[in-house]
C-alpha positions as a LaTeX table, in Angstrom:
\begin{tabular}{lrrr}
\hline
Residue & $x$ (\AA) & $y$ (\AA) & $z$ (\AA) \\
\hline
Met1 & 0.18 & $-0.23$ & 0.01 \\
Gly2 & 1.43 & 4.02 & $-0.91$ \\
Ser3 & $-0.05$ & 7.20 & $-1.39$ \\
Ile4 & $-0.31$ & 8.74 & $-4.93$ \\
Thr5 & $-1.28$ & 12.04 & $-5.82$ \\
Val6 & $-4.10$ & 13.08 & $-8.49$ \\
Arg7 & $-4.27$ & 16.64 & $-9.46$ \\
Tyr8 & $-7.70$ & 18.01 & $-11.27$ \\
Phe9 & $-8.11$ & 20.04 & $-14.12$ \\
Ala10 & $-10.84$ & 22.08 & $-15.93$ \\
Ala11 & $-13.81$ & 20.07 & $-15.63$ \\
Ala12 & $-12.53$ & 17.07 & $-13.46$ \\
Gln13 & $-10.81$ & 20.01 & $-11.06$ \\
Ala14 & $-14.62$ & 22.00 & $-10.93$ \\
Ala15 & $-16.60$ & 18.63 & $-10.38$ \\
Lys16 & $-14.26$ & 17.82 & $-7.78$ \\
Gly17 & $-14.46$ & 20.68 & $-5.77$ \\
Ala18 & $-10.42$ & 20.78 & $-5.96$ \\
Glu19 & $-7.35$ & 21.00 & $-7.54$ \\
Ser20 & $-5.96$ & 18.07 & $-6.11$ \\
Glu21 & $-5.66$ & 14.76 & $-3.57$ \\
Gln22 & $-3.49$ & 12.26 & $-1.90$ \\
Leu23 & $-5.18$ & 9.14 & $-1.70$ \\
Ser24 & $-3.80$ & 5.55 & $-0.63$ \\
Val25 & $-3.89$ & 3.22 & $-3.09$ \\
Gly26 & $-3.35$ & $-1.35$ & $-2.65$ \\
Asp27 & $-0.78$ & $-2.96$ & $-3.97$ \\
Gly28 & $-2.03$ & $-3.71$ & $-7.58$ \\
Ser29 & $-4.33$ & $-1.08$ & $-7.95$ \\
Thr30 & $-4.97$ & 0.12 & $-11.91$ \\
Val31 & $-5.66$ & 3.23 & $-13.07$ \\
Asp32 & $-9.11$ & 1.97 & $-14.24$ \\
Asp33 & $-9.84$ & 1.09 & $-10.16$ \\
Leu34 & $-8.16$ & 4.04 & $-9.58$ \\
Val35 & $-11.14$ & 5.68 & $-11.69$ \\
Arg36 & $-13.82$ & 3.81 & $-10.12$ \\
Arg37 & $-12.91$ & 5.09 & $-7.10$ \\
Leu38 & $-12.51$ & 8.83 & $-7.41$ \\
Gly39 & $-16.16$ & 8.91 & $-9.28$ \\
Ser40 & $-17.70$ & 7.10 & $-7.17$ \\
Gly41 & $-20.08$ & 9.09 & $-4.36$ \\
Asn42 & $-19.65$ & 12.06 & $-6.67$ \\
Pro43 & $-22.16$ & 11.62 & $-10.45$ \\
Glu44 & $-20.46$ & 14.96 & $-11.54$ \\
Leu45 & $-16.85$ & 13.90 & $-11.51$ \\
Ala46 & $-17.83$ & 9.72 & $-12.76$ \\
Arg47 & $-19.62$ & 11.61 & $-15.57$ \\
Val48 & $-16.85$ & 13.88 & $-17.12$ \\
Leu49 & $-14.16$ & 11.24 & $-16.38$ \\
Met50 & $-16.16$ & 9.20 & $-18.75$ \\
Arg51 & $-14.17$ & 12.09 & $-21.14$ \\
Cys52 & $-10.98$ & 11.71 & $-19.27$ \\
Ser53 & $-7.11$ & 10.96 & $-20.53$ \\
Phe54 & $-4.71$ & 10.98 & $-17.75$ \\
Leu55 & $-1.09$ & 11.16 & $-17.08$ \\
Arg56 & 0.80 & 9.16 & $-15.29$ \\
Asp57 & 4.12 & 11.15 & $-14.00$ \\
Gly58 & 3.81 & 13.05 & $-17.13$ \\
Val59 & 3.01 & 10.03 & $-19.52$ \\
Ala60 & $-0.30$ & 9.36 & $-21.70$ \\
Val61 & $-2.27$ & 6.67 & $-20.25$ \\
Arg62 & $-3.01$ & 4.92 & $-23.28$ \\
Asp63 & $-3.91$ & 1.85 & $-20.93$ \\
Thr64 & $-6.01$ & 2.35 & $-17.88$ \\
Ala65 & $-4.98$ & $-1.80$ & $-17.17$ \\
Gln66 & $-1.38$ & 0.02 & $-15.73$ \\
Val67 & $-0.99$ & $-0.65$ & $-12.51$ \\
Leu68 & $-0.02$ & 2.55 & $-9.76$ \\
Arg69 & 3.37 & 2.96 & $-7.54$ \\
Pro70 & 3.81 & 4.85 & $-4.46$ \\
Gly71 & 4.74 & 8.23 & $-5.43$ \\
Asn72 & 2.84 & 8.27 & $-8.49$ \\
Thr73 & 1.25 & 11.59 & $-10.25$ \\
Ile74 & $-1.65$ & 10.83 & $-12.24$ \\
Asp75 & $-3.33$ & 13.90 & $-13.89$ \\
Val76 & $-7.11$ & 14.15 & $-14.52$ \\
Leu77 & $-7.14$ & 15.95 & $-17.68$ \\
Pro78 & $-10.83$ & 16.47 & $-19.11$ \\
Pro79 & $-10.55$ & 17.19 & $-23.10$ \\
Phe80 & $-9.99$ & 21.24 & $-23.71$ \\
Ala81 & $-11.34$ & 23.16 & $-26.40$ \\
Gly82 & $-10.03$ & 25.94 & $-28.70$ \\
Gly83 & $-7.15$ & 26.16 & $-30.64$ \\
\hline
\end{tabular}
């Protein structure tokens, strides 16, 4: 078990009501497990998370079955508008 940092941006930040949080994760927890956990009990955040992409320590997460490690930073990035 270890701790990770989750940072929220744009609509995810608004839905969460926070810029970031520290969470404990169990051994073998995946990005997908984290997404389900983040959305449970917060329907607005769950809706936003369905459209988000994620970075783990600054690298795009292509496979949400990636196992989280203590000390990881996960960025939650909703789609951005503009150009």
